[in-house]
CSV table of C-alpha atoms in Angstrom, one decimal:
chain,number,residue,atom,x,y,z
A,277,MET,CA,0.0,0.0,0.0
A,278,ALA,CA,1.9,3.1,-1.2
A,279,PHE,CA,0.8,6.5,-0.1
A,280,ARG,CA,3.6,8.5,-1.8
A,281,ARG,CA,4.8,8.5,-5.4
A,282,ARG,CA,8.4,7.4,-5.4
A,283,ASN,CA,10.4,9.4,-7.8
A,284,LYS,CA,13.7,8.5,-6.2
A,285,SER,CA,14.9,5.6,-4.0
A,286,TYR,CA,16.8,6.4,-0.8
A,287,PRO,CA,19.1,4.3,1.5
A,288,PHE,CA,17.2,2.3,4.1
A,289,PHE,CA,16.6,4.0,7.4
A,290,SER,CA,17.9,7.3,6.1
A,291,GLN,CA,16.1,10.5,6.9
A,292,GLU,CA,14.5,10.9,3.4
A,293,PHE,CA,13.5,7.2,3.4
A,294,LEU,CA,11.7,7.5,6.7
A,295,ILE,CA,9.9,10.7,5.6
A,296,GLN,CA,8.8,9.2,2.3
A,297,ASN,CA,7.7,5.8,3.6
A,298,HIS,CA,6.6,6.6,7.2
A,299,ALA,CA,2.9,5.8,6.4
A,300,ASP,CA,3.8,2.4,4.9
A,301,ILE,CA,6.0,1.6,7.9
A,302,VAL,CA,3.2,2.5,10.3
A,303,PHE,CA,0.7,0.6,8.3
A,304,SER,CA,2.9,-2.5,8.6
A,305,LEU,CA,2.9,-2.1,12.4
A,306,VAL,CA,-0.9,-1.9,12.4
A,307,ILE,CA,-1.2,-5.1,10.3
A,308,PHE,CA,1.2,-6.8,12.7
A,309,ILE,CA,-1.0,-5.9,15.7
A,310,LEU,CA,-4.1,-7.0,13.9
A,311,ILE,CA,-2.5,-10.4,13.0
A,312,GLY,CA,-1.9,-10.9,16.7
A,313,LEU,CA,-5.7,-11.2,17.2
A,314,MET,CA,-5.7,-14.4,15.1
A,315,PHE,CA,-3.6,-16.4,17.6
A,316,GLU,CA,-4.7,-17.3,21.1
A,317,ALA,CA,-1.2,-16.7,22.6
A,318,THR,CA,-1.1,-13.1,21.4
A,319,ALA,CA,-4.8,-12.2,21.3
A,320,LYS,CA,-4.8,-10.9,24.9
A,321,THR,CA,-1.9,-8.6,24.2
A,322,ALA,CA,-3.2,-7.4,20.8
A,323,ILE,CA,-6.6,-6.5,22.3
A,324,LEU,CA,-4.9,-4.0,24.6
A,325,PHE,CA,-4.0,-1.9,21.6
A,326,ILE,CA,-7.4,-2.0,19.9
A,327,GLN,CA,-10.1,-2.0,22.5
A,328,PRO,CA,-10.5,0.4,25.5
A,329,GLN,CA,-9.7,-1.3,28.8
A,330,TYR,CA,-10.9,-1.1,32.4
A,331,ASN,CA,-14.6,-2.0,31.6
A,332,ILE,CA,-17.0,-2.5,34.5
A,333,THR,CA,-20.4,-4.2,34.0
A,334,THR,CA,-23.2,-3.3,36.4
A,335,LEU,CA,-26.9,-4.2,36.6
A,336,SER,CA,-29.5,-1.6,36.3
A,337,LEU,CA,-33.2,-1.2,35.4
A,338,GLU,CA,-32.3,-1.1,31.8
A,339,GLY,CA,-30.2,-4.3,32.1
A,340,GLU,CA,-26.5,-4.7,32.0
A,341,VAL,CA,-24.6,-1.5,31.6
A,342,THR,CA,-20.9,-1.4,30.7
A,343,THR,CA,-18.8,1.6,31.8
A,344,TYR,CA,-15.1,2.3,31.7
A,345,HIS,CA,-12.5,4.2,33.7
A,346,TYR,CA,-9.0,5.2,32.8
A,347,GLY,CA,-5.6,3.6,33.7
A,348,TRP,CA,-2.1,3.1,32.4
A,349,LYS,CA,-3.3,0.5,29.8
A,350,ASP,CA,-4.9,3.4,27.9
A,351,CYS,CA,-1.4,4.3,26.7
A,352,ALA,CA,-1.4,1.2,24.5
A,353,THR,CA,-4.8,2.1,23.0
A,354,ILE,CA,-3.6,5.6,22.4
A,355,LEU,CA,-0.5,4.3,20.7
A,356,PHE,CA,-2.5,2.1,18.3
A,357,TYR,CA,-4.8,5.0,17.2
A,358,PHE,CA,-1.8,7.2,17.1
A,359,PHE,CA,-0.7,4.9,14.2
A,360,ILE,CA,-4.1,5.0,12.7
A,361,ALA,CA,-4.1,8.8,12.7
A,362,ILE,CA,-0.7,8.9,10.8
A,363,ILE,CA,-2.2,6.6,8.2
A,364,LEU,CA,-5.3,8.6,7.7
A,365,HIS,CA,-3.2,11.8,7.6
A,366,ALA,CA,-1.3,10.3,4.7
A,367,VAL,CA,-4.4,9.2,2.9
A,368,VAL,CA,-6.0,12.7,3.1
A,369,GLN,CA,-2.7,14.3,2.0
A,370,GLU,CA,-2.1,12.0,-0.9
A,371,TYR,CA,-5.5,11.5,-2.4
A,372,LEU,CA,-7.1,14.9,-1.6
A,373,LEU,CA,-4.9,17.8,-0.7
A,374,ASP,CA,-2.0,17.1,-3.1
A,375,LYS,CA,-4.4,16.8,-6.1
A,376,VAL,CA,-5.9,20.2,-5.2
A,377,ASN,CA,-2.4,21.8,-4.7
A,378,ARG,CA,-1.4,20.8,-8.2
A,379,ARG,CA,-4.3,22.8,-9.6
A,380,LEU,CA,-3.9,25.9,-7.5
A,381,HIS,CA,-0.1,26.3,-8.0
A,382,LEU,CA,0.3,28.0,-4.6
A,383,SER,CA,3.6,29.3,-3.2
A,384,LYS,CA,5.6,27.3,-0.6
A,385,SER,CA,4.3,29.2,2.4
A,386,LYS,CA,0.7,29.1,1.2
A,387,ASN,CA,1.0,25.5,0.4
A,388,THR,CA,2.0,24.7,3.9
A,389,LYS,CA,-0.9,26.6,5.4
A,390,PHE,CA,-3.3,25.0,2.8
A,391,ASN,CA,-2.2,21.5,3.9
A,392,GLU,CA,-2.6,22.4,7.5
A,393,SER,CA,-6.1,23.8,7.1
A,394,GLY,CA,-7.1,20.9,4.9
A,395,GLN,CA,-6.1,18.3,7.5
A,396,LEU,CA,-7.6,20.2,10.4
A,397,CYS,CA,-10.8,20.9,8.5
A,398,VAL,CA,-11.4,17.2,8.1
A,399,PHE,CA,-10.5,16.5,11.7
A,400,HIS,CA,-12.6,19.3,13.1
A,401,LEU,CA,-15.6,18.3,11.0
A,402,VAL,CA,-15.5,14.7,12.2
A,403,SER,CA,-14.9,15.6,15.8
A,404,SER,CA,-17.6,18.3,16.0
A,405,VAL,CA,-20.2,15.9,14.5
A,406,TRP,CA,-19.0,13.1,16.8
A,407,SER,CA,-19.0,15.2,19.9
A,408,PHE,CA,-22.4,16.7,19.1
A,409,TYR,CA,-23.8,13.1,18.7
A,410,ILE,CA,-22.4,12.2,22.1
A,411,LEU,CA,-23.9,15.3,23.8
A,412,ILE,CA,-27.3,14.5,22.3
A,413,THR,CA,-27.3,10.7,23.1
A,414,GLU,CA,-26.0,11.2,26.7
A,415,GLY,CA,-28.4,14.0,27.4
A,416,TYR,CA,-25.9,16.6,28.4
A,417,LEU,CA,-27.4,19.4,26.3
A,418,LEU,CA,-30.9,18.8,27.5
A,419,HIS,CA,-29.8,18.7,31.2
A,420,PRO,CA,-27.0,21.2,31.7
A,421,SER,CA,-26.8,20.5,35.4
A,422,SER,CA,-25.6,17.0,34.7
A,423,LEU,CA,-22.3,18.5,33.7
A,424,TRP,CA,-21.4,18.9,37.4
A,425,GLU,CA,-23.9,16.9,39.3
A,426,ASN,CA,-22.9,13.5,40.7
A,427,TYR,CA,-19.2,14.3,40.4
A,428,PRO,CA,-16.8,12.5,40.0
A,429,HIS,CA,-17.7,11.2,36.6
A,430,SER,CA,-15.2,8.4,36.7
A,431,HIS,CA,-17.4,5.8,34.9
A,432,LEU,CA,-17.6,6.6,31.2
A,433,ARG,CA,-19.6,5.1,28.4
A,434,PHE,CA,-17.7,3.4,25.6
A,435,GLN,CA,-18.3,6.3,23.1
A,436,VAL,CA,-17.1,8.9,25.6
A,437,LYS,CA,-13.9,7.1,26.5
A,438,PHE,CA,-13.2,6.2,22.9
A,439,PHE,CA,-13.7,9.8,21.9
A,440,TYR,CA,-11.1,11.0,24.4
A,441,LEU,CA,-8.6,8.3,23.4
A,442,THR,CA,-8.8,9.2,19.8
A,443,GLN,CA,-8.5,12.9,20.5
A,444,LEU,CA,-5.3,12.4,22.5
A,445,ALA,CA,-4.0,10.1,19.7
A,446,TYR,CA,-4.6,12.6,17.0
A,447,TRP,CA,-2.9,15.5,18.8
A,448,LEU,CA,0.0,13.3,19.7
A,449,HIS,CA,0.4,12.3,16.1
A,450,ALA,CA,0.5,16.0,15.1
A,451,LEU,CA,3.9,16.3,16.7
A,452,PRO,CA,5.9,13.9,14.4
A,453,GLU,CA,3.9,15.1,11.4
A,454,LEU,CA,5.7,18.4,11.8
A,455,TYR,CA,8.8,16.4,10.8
A,456,PHE,CA,7.2,14.1,8.2
A,457,GLN,CA,5.6,17.0,6.4
A,458,LYS,CA,8.7,19.1,6.4
A,459,VAL,CA,7.0,22.1,8.0
A,460,ARG,CA,8.9,25.3,7.7
A,461,LYS,CA,10.8,26.4,10.8
A,462,GLU,CA,8.9,29.7,10.9
A,463,GLU,CA,5.6,27.7,11.2
A,464,ILE,CA,6.7,25.2,13.8
A,465,PRO,CA,6.4,27.4,17.0
A,466,ARG,CA,2.8,28.5,16.0
A,467,GLN,CA,1.7,24.9,15.4
A,468,LEU,CA,3.4,23.6,18.5
A,469,GLN,CA,1.4,26.2,20.6
A,470,TYR,CA,-2.0,25.0,19.7
A,471,ILE,CA,-1.0,21.3,19.6
A,472,CYS,CA,0.3,21.5,23.2
A,473,LEU,CA,-2.8,23.5,24.3
A,474,TYR,CA,-5.1,20.8,22.9
A,475,LEU,CA,-3.1,18.1,24.6
A,476,LEU,CA,-3.1,19.9,27.9
A,477,HIS,CA,-6.8,20.7,28.1
A,478,THR,CA,-8.0,17.3,26.7
A,479,SER,CA,-5.8,15.3,29.0
A,480,ALA,CA,-6.8,17.5,32.0
A,481,ALA,CA,-10.5,17.0,31.3
A,482,TYR,CA,-9.9,13.2,30.9
A,483,LEU,CA,-7.7,12.7,34.0
A,484,LEU,CA,-9.6,15.0,36.3
A,485,ASN,CA,-12.9,13.4,35.4
A,486,LEU,CA,-14.2,16.6,33.9
A,487,ASN,CA,-15.1,14.8,30.8
A,488,ARG,CA,-18.7,16.1,30.4
A,489,VAL,CA,-17.6,19.7,30.6
A,490,GLY,CA,-14.7,18.9,28.3
A,491,LEU,CA,-17.0,17.5,25.7
A,492,VAL,CA,-19.1,20.7,25.5
A,493,LEU,CA,-15.9,22.9,25.3
A,494,LEU,CA,-14.3,20.7,22.6
A,495,PHE,CA,-17.5,20.9,20.6
A,496,LEU,CA,-17.6,24.7,20.8
A,497,GLN,CA,-13.9,25.0,20.0
A,498,TYR,CA,-14.0,22.6,17.0
A,499,VAL,CA,-17.0,24.3,15.4
A,500,SER,CA,-15.3,27.7,15.7
A,501,GLU,CA,-12.0,26.3,14.3
A,502,LEU,CA,-13.8,24.6,11.5
A,503,GLY,CA,-15.2,27.9,10.3
A,504,PHE,CA,-11.7,29.4,10.4
A,505,HIS,CA,-10.1,26.7,8.3
A,506,ILE,CA,-12.9,26.7,5.8
A,507,ALA,CA,-12.5,30.4,5.4
A,508,ARG,CA,-8.8,30.0,4.9
A,509,LEU,CA,-9.2,27.3,2.3
A,510,LEU,CA,-11.7,29.5,0.4
A,511,TYR,CA,-9.2,32.4,0.6
A,512,PHE,CA,-6.5,30.3,-1.0
A,513,THR,CA,-8.7,29.3,-3.9
A,514,ASP,CA,-9.9,32.8,-4.4
A,515,GLU,CA,-8.6,35.8,-2.5
A,516,ASN,CA,-11.9,37.7,-3.0
A,517,HIS,CA,-13.6,35.4,-0.4
A,518,GLN,CA,-13.3,37.5,2.7
A,519,LYS,CA,-16.8,37.2,4.2
A,520,MET,CA,-16.2,33.8,5.8
A,521,PHE,CA,-13.5,35.5,8.0
A,522,ASP,CA,-16.2,37.9,9.4
A,523,LEU,CA,-18.5,34.9,10.2
A,524,TRP,CA,-15.6,33.2,11.9
A,525,ALA,CA,-14.8,36.3,13.9
A,526,THR,CA,-18.3,36.3,15.3
A,527,SER,CA,-18.2,32.6,16.2
A,528,PHE,CA,-14.7,33.0,17.8
A,529,VAL,CA,-15.9,35.7,20.2
A,530,PHE,CA,-19.0,33.7,21.1
A,531,THR,CA,-16.9,30.6,21.7
A,532,ARG,CA,-14.6,32.5,24.1
A,533,MET,CA,-17.5,34.0,26.1
A,534,ALA,CA,-19.4,30.7,26.2
A,535,THR,CA,-16.3,28.8,27.4
A,536,LEU,CA,-15.6,31.2,30.2
A,537,THR,CA,-19.3,31.2,31.3
A,538,LEU,CA,-19.6,27.5,31.2
A,539,MET,CA,-16.4,26.9,33.2
A,540,PHE,CA,-17.4,29.4,35.9
A,541,LEU,CA,-20.8,27.9,36.1
A,542,ALA,CA,-19.7,24.2,36.2
A,543,VAL,CA,-16.4,24.4,38.1
A,544,GLY,CA,-16.7,27.7,40.0
A,545,PHE,CA,-20.3,27.3,41.2
A,546,GLY,CA,-21.5,23.7,40.5
A,547,LEU,CA,-18.5,21.8,41.9
A,548,ALA,CA,-18.1,24.3,44.8
A,549,ARG,CA,-21.6,23.4,46.1
A,550,SER,CA,-21.1,19.7,45.6
A,551,GLU,CA,-21.2,17.4,48.6
A,552,ASN,CA,-18.2,15.4,47.5
A,553,GLN,CA,-15.4,17.8,48.6
A,554,GLY,CA,-11.8,16.6,49.0
A,555,LEU,CA,-9.1,14.6,47.2
A,556,ASP,CA,-9.7,10.9,46.7
A,557,LEU,CA,-7.5,9.3,44.0
A,558,GLU,CA,-9.2,5.9,44.3
A,559,MET,CA,-12.6,7.4,43.6
A,560,GLY,CA,-11.2,9.8,41.1
A,561,ASN,CA,-12.4,12.8,43.1
A,562,PHE,CA,-10.4,16.0,42.5
A,563,ASN,CA,-12.9,18.5,43.9
A,564,THR,CA,-10.7,20.7,46.0
A,565,VAL,CA,-10.4,24.4,46.1
A,566,LEU,CA,-6.8,24.4,44.9
A,567,ILE,CA,-7.6,22.2,41.9
A,568,ARG,CA,-10.7,24.2,41.0
A,569,MET,CA,-8.8,27.4,41.1
A,570,ALA,CA,-5.9,26.0,39.0
A,571,VAL,CA,-8.4,24.7,36.4
A,572,LEU,CA,-10.1,28.1,36.2
A,573,LEU,CA,-6.8,29.9,36.1
A,574,VAL,CA,-5.5,27.8,33.2
A,575,VAL,CA,-8.8,28.2,31.2
A,576,CYS,CA,-8.9,32.0,31.8
A,577,LEU,CA,-5.3,32.5,30.8
A,578,THR,CA,-5.8,30.4,27.6
A,579,GLN,CA,-8.9,32.3,26.6
A,580,SER,CA,-7.3,35.7,27.3
A,581,TRP,CA,-4.3,34.7,25.2
A,582,LEU,CA,-6.5,33.6,22.4
A,583,LEU,CA,-8.5,36.8,22.5
A,584,TRP,CA,-5.3,38.9,22.5
A,585,LYS,CA,-4.0,37.1,19.4
A,586,PHE,CA,-7.4,37.5,17.8
A,587,ILE,CA,-7.5,41.3,18.4
A,588,ARG,CA,-3.9,41.6,17.0
A,589,PHE,CA,-5.0,39.6,13.9
A,590,GLN,CA,-8.1,41.8,13.4
A,591,LEU,CA,-6.1,45.0,13.8
A,592,ARG,CA,-3.5,43.9,11.2
A,593,ARG,CA,-6.3,43.0,8.8
A,594,TRP,CA,-7.9,46.5,9.4
A,595,ARG,CA,-4.6,48.3,8.8
A,596,GLU,CA,-4.0,46.3,5.6
A,597,PHE,CA,-7.5,47.1,4.4
A,598,ARG,CA,-7.1,50.8,5.1
A,599,HIS,CA,-3.7,50.9,3.4
A,600,GLU,CA,-5.2,49.3,0.3
A,601,GLN,CA,-8.0,51.8,0.2
A,602,ALA,CA,-5.6,54.7,0.5
A,603,VAL,CA,-3.5,53.4,-2.3
A,604,ARG,CA,-6.5,53.0,-4.5
A,605,LYS,CA,-7.7,56.5,-3.7
A,606,LYS,CA,-4.4,58.0,-4.6
A,607,ALA,CA,-4.4,56.1,-7.9
A,608,THR,CA,-7.8,57.5,-8.9
A,609,THR,CA,-7.0,61.1,-7.9
A,610,LYS,CA,-3.8,61.3,-9.8
A,611,GLN,CA,-4.9,61.5,-13.5
A,612,PRO,CA,-2.5,62.4,-16.3
A,613,LEU,CA,-2.7,66.0,-17.7
A,614,ARG,CA,-4.0,66.4,-21.3
A,615,GLN,CA,-1.5,67.8,-23.7
A,616,LEU,CA,-2.5,70.7,-26.0
A,617,LYS,CA,-3.0,69.7,-29.6
A,618,ARG,CA,-0.8,71.7,-32.0
A,619,ASP,CA,-1.3,72.2,-35.7
A,620,SER,CA,1.4,72.3,-38.3
A,621,LEU,CA,1.2,76.2,-38.4
A,622,GLY,CA,0.9,76.8,-34.6
A,623,HIS,CA,-1.6,76.3,-31.9
A,624,HIS,CA,-5.0,77.6,-30.8
A,625,GLU,CA,-5.3,80.2,-28.1
A,626,ASN,CA,-8.7,81.8,-27.2
A,627,GLY,CA,-10.1,80.6,-30.5
A,628,VAL,CA,-7.3,82.2,-32.5
A,629,LEU,CA,-4.7,80.3,-34.4
A,630,LYS,CA,-1.2,81.4,-33.2
A,631,ALA,CA,2.0,80.7,-34.9
A,632,GLU,CA,5.0,79.1,-33.2
A,633,ASN,CA,6.7,82.6,-32.8
A,634,GLY,CA,3.6,84.1,-31.3
A,635,LEU,CA,2.4,86.0,-34.4
A,636,SER,CA,-1.0,85.4,-36.0
A,637,PRO,CA,-0.5,83.7,-39.3
A,638,ARG,CA,-2.1,85.6,-42.2
A,639,THR,CA,-3.7,83.9,-45.1
A,640,LYS,CA,-2.1,84.7,-48.4
A,641,LYS,CA,-4.3,86.4,-51.0
A,642,LEU,CA,-4.7,84.5,-54.2
A,643,LYS,CA,-4.0,86.3,-57.4
A,644,SER,CA,-6.8,86.4,-59.9
A,645,PRO,CA,-5.9,84.7,-63.1
């Protein structure tokens, strides 16, 4: 299964060889794990990588209900879907984005941003639809108080735990992709910033059992980022498409305000009034004043930093727009002066034909025959 066109062969295990064939190498590892399911001796080990662990089956009025909690074995599952994310990344790049790039003929800097937005657009679309489906089926949107009631939420449904594992796997896979995709050095710090922020907030929501609040916040964030990357893709195809950025700006501000409001409502007020106060690692209870203040502080600092970057971006766009308008206005006001038309005998002045030396030319009288 070849993901890249091979125009040149490189020595084995060289840098260019790993970059060109990394998806095929990872695909071989995934096949090796799947083959382990076929044998009884290795099936128990292989299932650690594929299926979420730490399941608990309880009896209820609806029958048997299976829930999950987290543990160190989740690292094996995250590693497997880390490999799956690398393969899917290569598929989207090879069979979708590269074909579009050949038609657009973008510069190297725009090509890098186009690939970044294309990959994130697919991921944000899938994740936003998936998270919205979970919020509807679990009833978190219809009952907002369930976001903080009965804390700690240490027992997760399968779809909730699987969602968090795949989210962590995707953002972890984005780190080596900076090397595999040969991202420019100028772009690496910016991409590392949002990758680390996603890893920090997603892992914190998962480990601190704030998974319900985290689902709502991730849904809002992914919808907002989806609008931005769609606007940027449209801008690269045609630079006249600017209206989508205005729609994204509105959704961005709304997302920041909704995030802060929800965090203060759920963590600042909801968990503060909960009966389960104190630190209990066995029960997964992290409802202490220090942890709540730390969570609120991290979220507030992150949202403030994002708003500061957003304001700087909008001011830069406004200055560029004003500069373009000023240049166009100057170009329209400066019109070339019209030159006077001159005849062969002189030029016209006040309706009278003047000669080149300033005298009025006289017409010669014709002699009668």
